[in-house]
Amino acid sequence: MGSTTSLHFDEFKMIKELLSPLSIGEVGAYGLSDDGAKIKVKNGDIILTTDAIIKGIHFPESEDPKTIASRIIRVNLSDIAAMGAVPRAYLLVLAIPSSTTLSWMESFVEGLSCEQKEFGISLIGGDTTRTQGELMLSITMIGETYDNKVLLRNGASVGDYIYVSGFIGDASLGLSLIEGRNKANSLSVTDYLINRFRKPTPRIDLGINLTGIANSAADVSDGLLADLKHICNASGVCAEIYLNHIPISSEAESMVSNNLNLRMDLLSGGDDYELIFTVPFKHISKVNELSEKYNVQIKQIGKIIGKGLNEDVITLKDVNGKILKISSEGYQHFRN
Amino acid sequence: MGSTTSLHFDEFKMIKELLSPLSIGEVGAYGLSDDGAKIKVKNGDIILTTDAIIKGIHFPESEDPKTIASRIIRVNLSDIAAMGAVPRAYLLVLAIPSSTTLSWMESFVEGLSCEQKEFGISLIGGDTTRTQGELMLSITMIGETYDNKVLLRNGASVGDYIYVSGFIGDASLGLSLIEGRNKANSLSVTDYLINRFRKPTPRIDLGINLTGIANSAADVSDGLLADLKHICNASGVCAEIYLNHIPISSEAESMVSNNLNLRMDLLSGGDDYELIFTVPFKHISKVNELSEKYNVQIKQIGKIIGKGLNEDVITLKDVNGKILKISSEGYQHFRN
């Protein structure tokens, strides 16, 4: 154990031995030794989401394997939360370069194991292969709907209040600190922001309890503006949001201070994995109840103001009601 | 259309536009525009399988995109067949190098579309990302059990007859022809064998109908010997098989002729995606009925002869009952 030997052919068995204990919580995983896995559905429909990440593109080269495990699990759980479903199990695809060490794998598996315990899920299957490229991980997360209800993006209606959980912008600032593109003025600020990037909090309880209350929801993965735009486009509506309502942590505040451009950047930063959702007026009192019950900050940041399907579906206003120009709407892949 | 421009940022939208029409068959795919997909379960449990393939490792560099699409779909369907389940939908992860062209993507999507029609499945979600490495594809296939019954690997019992569908060894010979490691003596033999590698036949009807008849089953992906070993190890039994019972196509026969080593190689070749299964004596008449009803050749190749958990769980005998030494048991990843 703890070896730094590179993984090769003979150690394939060891990977299996490392991974298969992660499956003991789910009978239908068959110890990862069959052609597939079985999920016995209890009382809802099945929800499926997939997210893939590649070293150097979605996480920094030097990232710790436990952190990588935490993040890929949590990112996928966030999609389950955004559907209002209860997470159940996951499949893992691992494409591993030959330079990967056994101690790396052990640490990665330890990370998976911690997250499984925290969120009550099990590994039920997957595939491992070597790659000549960079390490790639892909997870398919399986959830079950509660009472057959789902949260979709396409139900936002004119008059809905727009809410967001937690803080916006912490994760993108955290990433900029990891990558050395930015510098905080205290170690505690640095630690807090980096941790928000590395270990986002999937809003599972909130998501489940928003079914029947929210008209639409998404998780903030691409950036607040980009994900709100997804909701607007799917629902055929347009929105206005107020810059001074956007929840910014005191740590993020200490970095953007009075710089309007930096503050605007937080709106397109991505990786926060908070929930953004719209609620009809008749249900807004319930949002406060959920906030208290599940101890999660929820802030109203704007309103759905009309129908619309054009490019500029979001109007951003400052504290005086003046319209601010939106220059960038969030992270997208394939930028070269 | 038909452009050879490399994919870049602006064309990400186009990929979405190419992929989302593949989802129209399944309401719960939400046009691939939500955080996840919903599967409404009809009358069974959910079966999930995942297989990932990387260019240069799992398929040749020059392989046609339509062929790649066919093969990844069929390989995953074969796992569903080996579980005795009915395929329903799939998620697709695509890691695309920037050199990938739009016409490549169009052709790949056309391949997916053909397979969807043939097997009655729909794309319901996934993820696309760029990669600095080789093209990588991963599919999670979702099936439903028929009447809550599954075919597992761990049920083989002493006295069971061992059967295999179709022919063994065609695909590995086909791959050797694609890679130029081998040469056939006619174009029709070449075409037949290469096609068996490129377009394996997932034995879905057979799999579904084997539930309740077979005690155990797996698909022949790693090689006949390796996959039978998986069954033996999972079931705690050992097996004997007879070389002259192994079903070899006339095309494969024309290549191995009287060379015993070449014939033995077919047993560890892999990629055939036939079903190997064990049936208790009381059900063997039903195997012939299935063979006729679904027009698939099924041959008895051996027997489960005892309990056992050691390394050498398979005994291979020649036509005279003489034991042949098994030197290699099939394809494994991570060989460097």
XYZ file of C-alpha atoms in Angstrom:
672
model
C 0.000 0.000 0.000
C 1.104 3.567 -0.539
C 3.312 2.453 -3.408
C 4.393 4.986 -6.004
C 4.802 2.320 -8.674
C 3.064 3.263 -11.910
C -0.082 1.338 -12.679
C 0.405 -1.379 -15.243
C -1.264 -4.515 -16.435
C -0.865 -6.585 -13.239
C -2.416 -3.860 -11.140
C -5.704 -3.846 -13.041
C -6.807 -6.459 -10.562
C -5.850 -4.130 -7.755
C -8.008 -1.354 -9.170
C -10.893 -3.775 -9.129
C -10.048 -4.652 -5.563
C -9.963 -0.974 -4.676
C -13.205 -0.123 -6.443
C -15.380 -3.094 -5.641
C -15.595 -2.334 -1.863
C -17.279 0.940 -2.899
C -20.214 -1.084 -4.208
C -21.223 -2.975 -1.081
C -24.095 -0.600 -0.288
C -26.105 -1.611 -3.340
C -27.067 -5.264 -3.853
C -27.697 -4.716 -7.576
C -24.060 -3.700 -8.130
C -23.158 -7.416 -7.910
C -19.744 -6.411 -6.518
C -18.935 -4.808 -9.904
C -18.394 -8.306 -11.274
C -21.307 -8.664 -13.709
C -22.123 -7.178 -17.122
C -24.269 -4.459 -15.618
C -25.985 -3.243 -12.485
C -29.598 -3.420 -11.389
C -31.501 -0.619 -9.682
C -34.717 -1.635 -8.003
C -36.908 1.415 -8.240
C -38.779 2.195 -5.046
C -41.416 4.838 -5.484
C -40.539 7.194 -8.297
C -38.944 7.578 -11.699
C -35.238 7.306 -12.409
C -33.172 10.456 -12.982
C -29.838 10.214 -14.805
C -27.085 12.782 -15.247
C -23.552 12.589 -16.615
C -20.535 14.823 -16.214
C -17.046 14.184 -17.485
C -13.859 15.942 -16.400
C -10.349 15.904 -17.847
C -7.138 16.866 -16.081
C -5.806 20.209 -17.284
C -9.210 21.256 -18.654
C -11.655 20.877 -15.769
C -9.239 20.711 -12.881
C -5.644 21.843 -12.363
C -2.792 19.436 -13.126
C -1.621 19.385 -9.513
C -5.036 18.725 -7.939
C -5.123 16.193 -5.111
C -6.869 12.895 -6.006
C -9.193 13.053 -2.970
C -10.281 16.510 -4.080
C -10.853 15.335 -7.653
C -13.036 12.510 -6.332
C -15.038 14.876 -4.121
C -15.587 17.358 -6.891
C -16.706 14.924 -9.626
C -19.177 13.331 -7.187
C -20.527 16.673 -5.986
C -20.806 18.164 -9.472
C -22.952 15.214 -10.533
C -24.991 15.317 -7.325
C -25.695 18.958 -8.061
C -27.412 17.960 -11.318
C -29.539 15.479 -9.384
C -30.381 18.282 -6.926
C -31.309 20.600 -9.798
C -33.813 17.953 -10.945
C -35.298 17.744 -7.447
C -34.334 14.081 -7.131
C -32.840 11.869 -4.415
C -29.352 10.543 -5.278
C -28.968 6.793 -5.174
C -25.902 5.381 -6.944
C -23.344 6.076 -9.665
C -21.273 4.546 -12.443
C -17.655 5.585 -12.906
C -15.571 5.640 -16.078
C -11.856 6.047 -15.474
C -9.374 6.572 -18.319
C -5.997 6.324 -16.633
C -2.601 7.238 -18.074
C 0.140 4.706 -17.371
C 1.937 7.268 -15.184
C -0.849 7.056 -12.576
C 0.442 5.561 -9.339
C -1.208 3.100 -7.001
C -1.087 5.627 -4.167
C -2.917 8.086 -6.431
C -5.651 5.488 -6.989
C -5.852 4.679 -3.276
C -6.255 8.322 -2.404
C -8.854 8.809 -5.168
C -10.842 5.828 -3.880
C -10.628 7.202 -0.330
C -12.146 10.437 -1.647
C -14.982 8.534 -3.316
C -15.573 6.555 -0.147
C -15.908 9.725 1.993
C -18.412 11.242 -0.430
C -20.407 7.996 -0.589
C -20.808 8.069 3.184
C -21.735 11.742 3.223
C -24.391 11.454 0.532
C -25.641 7.883 1.005
C -24.729 6.645 -2.464
C -22.859 3.613 -3.839
C -20.719 2.832 -6.820
C -22.644 0.306 -8.947
C -20.584 -0.077 -12.094
C -18.398 1.525 -14.701
C -15.401 0.928 -16.870
C -11.661 1.418 -16.512
C -9.298 1.814 -19.412
C -5.815 3.105 -19.953
C -5.300 6.264 -22.011
C -2.336 7.835 -23.749
C -3.908 11.226 -23.005
C -4.661 12.925 -19.704
C -6.630 11.369 -16.881
C -10.362 11.508 -17.604
C -13.221 10.759 -15.258
C -16.855 10.466 -16.108
C -19.692 9.788 -13.724
C -23.280 8.827 -14.414
C -25.301 9.645 -11.319
C -28.613 7.903 -10.734
C -31.355 9.423 -8.659
C -34.984 8.738 -7.956
C -37.745 11.275 -8.080
C -39.646 11.932 -4.919
C -43.346 11.328 -5.547
C -42.700 11.339 -9.345
C -42.058 15.095 -9.338
C -39.153 16.797 -11.136
C -37.716 20.302 -11.314
C -37.235 21.376 -14.920
C -35.804 24.427 -16.620
C -38.761 25.128 -18.836
C -41.472 26.170 -16.377
C -40.510 29.769 -15.505
C -43.503 32.134 -15.816
C -43.859 35.897 -16.042
C -44.014 37.321 -12.522
C -41.898 34.535 -10.960
C -39.300 35.634 -8.436
C -35.778 34.430 -9.209
C -33.809 32.981 -6.295
C -30.325 31.641 -5.784
C -28.932 29.583 -2.917
C -25.625 30.221 -1.140
C -23.034 32.600 -2.579
C -22.129 33.320 -6.178
C -18.562 33.725 -7.430
C -16.637 31.971 -4.659
C -15.689 29.003 -6.850
C -14.387 31.041 -9.781
C -12.303 33.152 -7.404
C -11.081 29.934 -5.767
C -9.993 28.568 -9.136
C -8.196 31.823 -9.961
C -6.285 31.469 -6.674
C -5.366 27.811 -7.368
C -4.121 28.800 -10.814
C -2.186 31.785 -9.469
C -4.142 34.262 -11.595
C -5.230 36.097 -8.465
C -4.080 36.672 -4.890
C -6.113 37.115 -1.714
C -4.995 39.264 1.175
C -5.329 36.572 3.842
C -4.808 32.866 4.182
C -8.309 32.322 5.557
C -9.862 34.013 2.490
C -7.668 31.902 0.205
C -8.599 28.680 2.005
C -12.306 29.460 2.046
C -12.515 30.338 -1.660
C -10.368 27.425 -2.850
C -12.466 25.055 -0.758
C -15.651 26.372 -2.416
C -14.164 25.397 -5.793
C -12.928 22.023 -4.594
C -15.905 20.965 -2.520
C -19.090 22.559 -3.797
C -22.236 21.797 -1.784
C -24.888 20.012 -3.843
C -28.228 21.431 -2.640
C -29.993 18.094 -2.464
C -32.487 18.763 0.348
C -33.364 22.114 -1.149
C -33.883 20.580 -4.609
C -36.144 17.796 -3.351
C -38.260 20.285 -1.402
C -38.531 22.767 -4.257
C -40.579 20.336 -6.338
C -44.111 21.661 -6.185
C -42.887 25.131 -5.154
C -40.458 26.267 -7.881
C -41.603 26.580 -11.500
C -38.071 26.052 -12.813
C -34.565 25.325 -11.581
C -30.979 24.724 -12.714
C -27.663 24.462 -10.958
C -25.092 27.213 -11.365
C -22.380 25.303 -13.170
C -21.640 27.474 -16.225
C -22.148 30.764 -14.363
C -25.165 32.543 -12.928
C -25.933 34.477 -16.119
C -25.441 31.464 -18.403
C -27.598 29.181 -16.265
C -30.350 31.764 -15.864
C -30.237 32.158 -19.642
C -30.756 28.385 -19.987
C -33.887 28.714 -17.843
C -35.125 31.760 -19.806
C -34.552 30.114 -23.179
C -36.146 26.827 -22.136
C -39.156 28.704 -20.711
C -39.446 31.358 -23.441
C -39.185 34.219 -20.960
C -36.866 37.101 -20.112
C -35.592 38.180 -16.723
C -34.168 41.119 -14.873
C -31.706 40.746 -12.047
C -30.244 43.271 -9.630
C -26.487 43.367 -9.114
C -26.775 44.485 -5.494
C -29.020 41.487 -4.703
C -26.467 38.916 -5.858
C -25.240 37.089 -2.735
C -21.487 37.585 -2.445
C -19.556 36.106 0.483
C -17.525 38.464 2.650
C -14.416 36.635 1.404
C -15.343 37.336 -2.234
C -16.270 40.932 -1.265
C -12.771 41.420 0.135
C -11.378 40.548 -3.309
C -13.706 42.488 -5.603
C -14.102 45.495 -3.208
C -15.270 48.420 -5.319
C -14.207 47.094 -8.709
C -17.429 46.844 -10.759
C -15.797 44.766 -13.507
C -14.538 42.177 -11.030
C -17.990 42.055 -9.423
C -19.600 41.536 -12.831
C -17.111 38.713 -13.530
C -18.521 36.763 -10.587
C -21.846 36.528 -12.435
C -20.239 34.550 -15.237
C -17.687 32.609 -13.215
C -19.275 29.179 -12.980
C -18.553 26.178 -10.724
C -20.614 27.382 -7.733
C -23.150 24.518 -7.964
C -25.776 26.546 -6.167
C -29.397 26.284 -7.285
C -31.014 29.059 -9.287
C -34.792 28.772 -9.442
C -37.985 30.687 -10.083
C -41.010 30.678 -7.802
C -44.530 32.024 -8.452
C -45.694 34.755 -6.075
C -48.141 32.448 -4.278
C -45.291 30.233 -3.047
C -42.660 32.777 -1.993
C -43.342 32.400 1.723
C -42.408 28.737 1.419
C -38.946 29.680 0.174
C -38.163 31.350 3.500
C -39.413 28.280 5.329
C -37.080 26.049 3.306
C -34.167 28.407 3.909
C -34.666 28.113 7.660
C -35.480 24.422 7.731
C -32.411 23.386 5.728
C -30.141 26.171 6.979
C -29.273 27.394 3.508
C -29.196 31.056 2.527
C -31.619 31.811 -0.313
C -31.759 35.255 -1.895
C -34.156 36.788 -4.379
C -32.012 38.243 -7.152
C -34.598 39.272 -9.757
C -37.849 38.579 -11.549
C -39.168 37.003 -14.714
C -40.474 40.114 -16.462
C -41.915 39.010 -19.795
C -42.003 36.572 -22.649
C -39.081 36.486 -25.015
C -36.747 34.268 -26.967
C -34.014 36.624 -28.131
C -30.330 36.658 -27.298
C -30.581 39.315 -24.581
C -33.053 37.595 -22.288
C -31.394 38.939 -19.142
C -31.347 42.577 -18.044
C -28.882 43.403 -15.277
C -29.571 46.495 -13.192
C -27.468 48.377 -10.651
C -28.687 49.706 -7.320
C -30.173 52.805 -9.027
C -32.088 50.792 -11.616
C -29.569 51.648 -14.339
C -29.030 48.885 -16.911
C -25.520 47.389 -16.917
C -24.085 45.916 -20.103
C -23.437 42.172 -19.882
C -20.248 41.306 -21.726
C -19.710 37.650 -20.949
C -22.229 35.021 -19.977
C -20.209 32.247 -18.502
C -17.855 29.435 -19.081
C -18.148 27.323 -22.191
C -16.043 24.405 -23.351
C -14.231 24.303 -26.687
C -12.700 27.728 -26.348
C -9.356 27.414 -28.075
C -22.981 20.719 -43.912
C -20.192 18.378 -44.889
C -17.663 20.990 -43.794
C -14.154 19.889 -42.949
C -13.612 22.836 -40.633
C -12.238 21.760 -37.269
C -14.643 21.971 -34.391
C -14.125 24.967 -32.187
C -16.007 27.011 -29.663
C -18.693 28.382 -32.016
C -19.578 24.910 -33.192
C -20.399 23.580 -29.747
C -23.920 24.804 -30.415
C -23.917 22.819 -33.631
C -22.969 19.629 -31.809
C -25.936 20.188 -29.548
C -28.104 20.725 -32.589
C -26.788 17.493 -34.082
C -27.279 15.483 -30.915
C -30.596 16.771 -29.661
C -32.655 15.300 -32.578
C -31.426 11.890 -31.365
C -33.457 12.401 -28.196
C -36.933 12.896 -29.622
C -37.984 9.309 -28.947
C -37.877 9.743 -25.172
C -39.977 12.460 -23.496
C -37.823 12.384 -20.352
C -34.749 13.440 -22.342
C -36.143 17.006 -22.363
C -34.396 17.591 -25.685
C -31.036 17.261 -23.885
C -31.597 20.751 -22.502
C -32.074 20.067 -18.786
C -29.757 19.045 -15.949
C -30.656 15.390 -16.316
C -33.010 12.907 -17.908
C -35.992 11.051 -16.514
C -36.811 7.419 -17.192
C -40.317 6.361 -16.337
C -40.004 2.727 -15.386
C -42.705 0.535 -16.841
C -42.756 -2.922 -15.399
C -39.342 -3.961 -14.219
C -36.091 -2.862 -12.648
C -33.505 -0.645 -14.313
C -30.316 -2.173 -15.714
C -27.271 0.027 -16.294
C -24.032 -0.688 -18.121
C -21.107 1.496 -19.178
C -18.385 1.035 -21.769
C -15.761 3.536 -22.798
C -13.587 3.422 -25.914
C -10.565 5.469 -26.938
C -9.189 5.927 -30.432
C -5.976 3.997 -30.938
C -6.709 1.669 -28.018
C -10.176 0.232 -28.670
C -10.533 1.027 -32.352
C -8.057 1.769 -35.133
C -7.039 5.384 -35.856
C -8.562 5.311 -39.327
C -11.950 3.881 -38.330
C -14.998 5.445 -39.988
C -17.171 7.539 -37.598
C -20.369 5.674 -38.541
C -18.642 2.422 -37.666
C -17.403 3.796 -34.358
C -20.967 4.851 -33.513
C -22.360 1.422 -34.430
C -19.781 -0.408 -32.446
C -20.009 1.592 -29.200
C -23.809 1.267 -29.255
C -23.711 -2.478 -29.978
C -21.000 -3.197 -27.418
C -23.149 -1.568 -24.739
C -26.309 -3.290 -25.970
C -24.474 -6.581 -25.655
C -24.036 -5.966 -21.912
C -27.764 -5.296 -21.633
C -28.392 -8.560 -23.530
C -26.053 -10.436 -21.190
C -28.218 -9.239 -18.288
C -31.367 -10.460 -20.044
C -32.813 -6.941 -20.185
C -34.637 -4.844 -22.774
C -32.625 -1.812 -23.988
C -34.327 1.532 -23.624
C -32.056 4.609 -23.846
C -28.464 5.790 -23.433
C -26.256 8.637 -22.280
C -23.226 9.642 -24.332
C -19.976 11.228 -23.175
C -17.852 12.608 -25.984
C -14.336 13.942 -25.405
C -13.401 15.524 -28.715
C -9.967 16.718 -29.848
C -9.969 20.090 -31.599
C -8.933 18.398 -34.853
C -12.354 16.708 -35.114
C -14.298 18.025 -38.099
C -17.973 18.851 -38.428
C -18.364 16.233 -41.156
C -16.889 13.656 -38.768
C -19.518 14.614 -36.184
C -22.314 14.487 -38.760
C -21.279 11.040 -39.864
C -20.938 9.853 -36.261
C -24.436 11.143 -35.463
C -25.792 9.410 -38.588
C -24.318 6.172 -37.267
C -25.972 6.674 -33.880
C -29.272 7.463 -35.591
C -29.202 4.212 -37.630
C -28.512 2.141 -34.527
C -31.251 3.911 -32.569
C -33.772 2.925 -35.243
C -32.536 -0.641 -35.402
C -32.668 -1.204 -31.656
C -35.501 1.108 -30.595
C -33.443 3.259 -28.245
C -32.967 7.025 -27.763
C -30.210 9.312 -26.615
C -31.348 10.891 -23.337
C -28.350 12.840 -22.106
C -24.616 13.060 -21.725
C -21.746 15.461 -21.796
C -19.397 16.829 -24.432
C -15.975 18.221 -23.727
C -12.845 18.976 -25.670
C -9.716 16.937 -24.997
C -6.055 17.396 -25.740
C -5.783 13.610 -26.013
C -7.426 11.176 -28.413
C -11.142 10.982 -29.093
C -12.916 9.148 -26.290
C -16.483 7.905 -26.198
C -18.361 6.517 -23.281
C -21.906 5.236 -23.254
C -24.150 4.390 -20.342
C -26.883 2.111 -21.645
C -30.142 1.825 -19.740
C -32.350 -1.220 -19.971
C -35.356 -2.585 -18.160
C -35.712 -6.079 -16.856
C -38.487 -8.180 -18.251
C -40.675 -9.389 -15.396
C -37.956 -8.346 -12.871
C -35.707 -11.219 -13.974
C -31.965 -10.862 -14.665
C -29.224 -13.085 -16.055
C -26.197 -13.059 -13.776
C -22.751 -14.609 -13.910
C -22.864 -16.238 -10.522
C -25.507 -18.933 -10.958
C -23.657 -21.671 -12.886
C -24.118 -25.093 -11.258
C -22.318 -28.403 -11.549
C -23.862 -30.356 -14.428
C -24.896 -27.257 -16.421
C -24.283 -27.370 -20.151
C -22.240 -24.459 -21.488
C -23.536 -22.813 -24.664
C -22.368 -20.053 -26.938
C -24.313 -18.166 -29.613
C -23.034 -17.389 -33.126
C -19.368 -17.836 -34.039
C -16.254 -17.315 -31.960
C -13.098 -15.633 -33.252
C -14.480 -13.723 -36.246
C -14.048 -10.316 -34.591
C -10.446 -10.832 -33.506
C -9.554 -12.044 -37.006
C -11.415 -9.013 -38.416
C -9.369 -6.672 -36.236
C -6.134 -8.383 -37.300
C -7.146 -7.749 -40.936
C -7.980 -4.063 -40.279
C -4.623 -3.625 -38.578
C -2.751 -5.428 -41.355
C -1.430 -8.105 -38.987
C -3.081 -10.794 -41.072
C -4.268 -11.412 -44.639
C -7.241 -13.412 -45.920
C -7.243 -15.238 -49.228
C -10.415 -13.613 -50.558
C -12.160 -10.273 -50.435
C -15.412 -11.813 -49.239
C -13.662 -13.444 -46.268
C -11.968 -10.124 -45.464
C -15.252 -8.213 -45.666
C -17.166 -10.729 -43.579
C -14.595 -10.867 -40.777
C -14.005 -7.100 -40.620
C -17.748 -6.538 -40.496
C -18.047 -8.911 -37.536
C -15.544 -6.729 -35.667
C -17.225 -3.482 -36.704
C -20.841 -4.450 -36.264
C -21.232 -7.155 -33.646
C -24.773 -8.450 -33.124
C -26.037 -7.880 -29.592
C -28.116 -10.967 -28.733
C -30.965 -9.063 -27.160
C -33.889 -11.404 -27.933
C -31.833 -14.378 -26.869
C -30.802 -12.672 -23.611
C -34.352 -11.703 -22.668
C -35.600 -15.229 -23.348
C -32.784 -16.915 -21.459
C -33.999 -15.477 -18.146
C -35.611 -18.392 -16.355
C -33.742 -20.911 -18.531
C -30.027 -20.146 -18.127
C -28.363 -20.294 -14.709
C -25.648 -17.831 -15.750
C -24.608 -15.712 -18.716
C -22.004 -13.205 -19.915
C -21.173 -11.667 -23.255
C -17.968 -12.644 -25.027
C -16.152 -9.313 -24.933
C -12.755 -10.199 -23.443
C -12.559 -13.576 -25.170
C -14.387 -16.871 -24.760
C -11.945 -18.269 -22.200
C -11.771 -15.034 -20.182
C -15.537 -14.597 -20.087
C -16.186 -18.228 -19.182
C -13.600 -17.784 -16.427
C -15.584 -14.799 -15.141
C -18.676 -17.030 -14.939
C -16.713 -19.834 -13.248
C -15.128 -17.515 -10.693
C -18.393 -15.737 -9.908
C -20.162 -19.097 -9.516
C -17.371 -20.954 -7.732
C -17.288 -23.728 -10.312
C -14.941 -25.157 -12.923
C -15.664 -26.085 -16.509
C -14.453 -28.237 -19.348
C -14.848 -27.226 -22.973
C -14.158 -29.105 -26.192
C -12.102 -27.419 -28.906
C -13.938 -29.200 -31.701
C -17.300 -27.936 -30.392
C -16.313 -24.258 -30.597
C -18.383 -22.709 -33.414
C -16.003 -21.318 -36.020
C -17.338 -19.663 -39.190
C -16.231 -21.059 -42.544
C -14.465 -17.719 -43.130
C -12.486 -18.081 -39.902
C -11.851 -21.772 -40.740
C -10.293 -20.700 -44.040
C -7.782 -18.629 -42.097
C -6.856 -20.988 -39.265
C -7.008 -24.167 -41.423
C -4.992 -26.843 -39.609
C -2.943 -24.540 -37.413
C -3.800 -25.527 -33.818
C -2.157 -22.417 -32.329
C -4.197 -20.085 -34.520
C -7.366 -22.005 -33.612
C -6.524 -21.714 -29.910
C -5.977 -17.958 -30.375
C -9.620 -17.567 -31.408
C -10.662 -18.669 -27.928
C -8.958 -15.668 -26.387
C -9.602 -13.154 -29.147
C -12.438 -11.096 -27.703
C -14.845 -8.626 -29.301
C -17.351 -11.227 -30.579
C -20.192 -10.048 -28.320
C -21.897 -13.407 -28.466
C -23.559 -14.777 -25.349
C -21.943 -17.538 -23.329
C -24.334 -19.151 -20.852
C -24.944 -22.214 -18.766
C -28.205 -24.161 -18.675
C -29.293 -26.908 -16.270
C -30.089 -30.259 -17.883
C -33.850 -29.884 -17.343
C -33.946 -26.825 -19.643
C -31.688 -27.874 -22.515
C -34.579 -28.618 -24.892
C -35.650 -24.973 -24.545
C -32.280 -23.822 -25.879
C -32.990 -25.469 -29.225
C -36.426 -23.856 -29.308
C -34.871 -20.415 -28.758
C -32.273 -21.087 -31.432
C -35.013 -21.794 -33.977
C -37.404 -19.075 -32.848
C -34.791 -16.300 -32.978
C -32.786 -17.774 -35.834
C -29.526 -17.725 -33.926
C -27.048 -20.587 -33.894
C -26.431 -21.896 -30.399
C -23.809 -24.570 -29.714
C -23.012 -26.568 -26.647
C -19.265 -26.209 -26.071
C -18.775 -27.839 -22.700
C -20.008 -28.537 -19.190
C -19.696 -27.260 -15.656
C -17.863 -30.188 -14.092
C -17.293 -29.318 -10.448
C -16.818 -26.779 -7.748
C -13.618 -24.782 -7.688
C -12.106 -21.392 -7.183
C -8.531 -21.808 -8.393
C -6.755 -20.148 -11.316
C -7.236 -23.040 -13.741
C -11.013 -23.269 -13.669
C -11.229 -24.181 -17.357
C -10.063 -27.435 -18.898
C -9.810 -27.444 -22.700
C -9.970 -30.815 -24.450
C -9.274 -31.832 -28.024
C -11.378 -34.230 -30.093
C -9.690 -37.217 -28.445
C -10.302 -35.971 -24.927
C -6.673 -34.925 -24.519
C -6.155 -31.835 -22.354
C -4.744 -28.831 -24.215
C -2.654 -26.253 -22.377
C -4.258 -22.785 -22.240
C -1.601 -20.136 -22.587
C -3.594 -16.920 -22.848
C -7.047 -16.157 -21.591
C -8.106 -13.077 -23.424
C -7.700 -9.393 -23.887
C -7.023 -7.180 -20.906
C -6.451 -3.448 -20.740
C -3.357 -1.863 -19.247
C -0.899 -4.098 -21.064
C 2.100 -1.846 -21.709
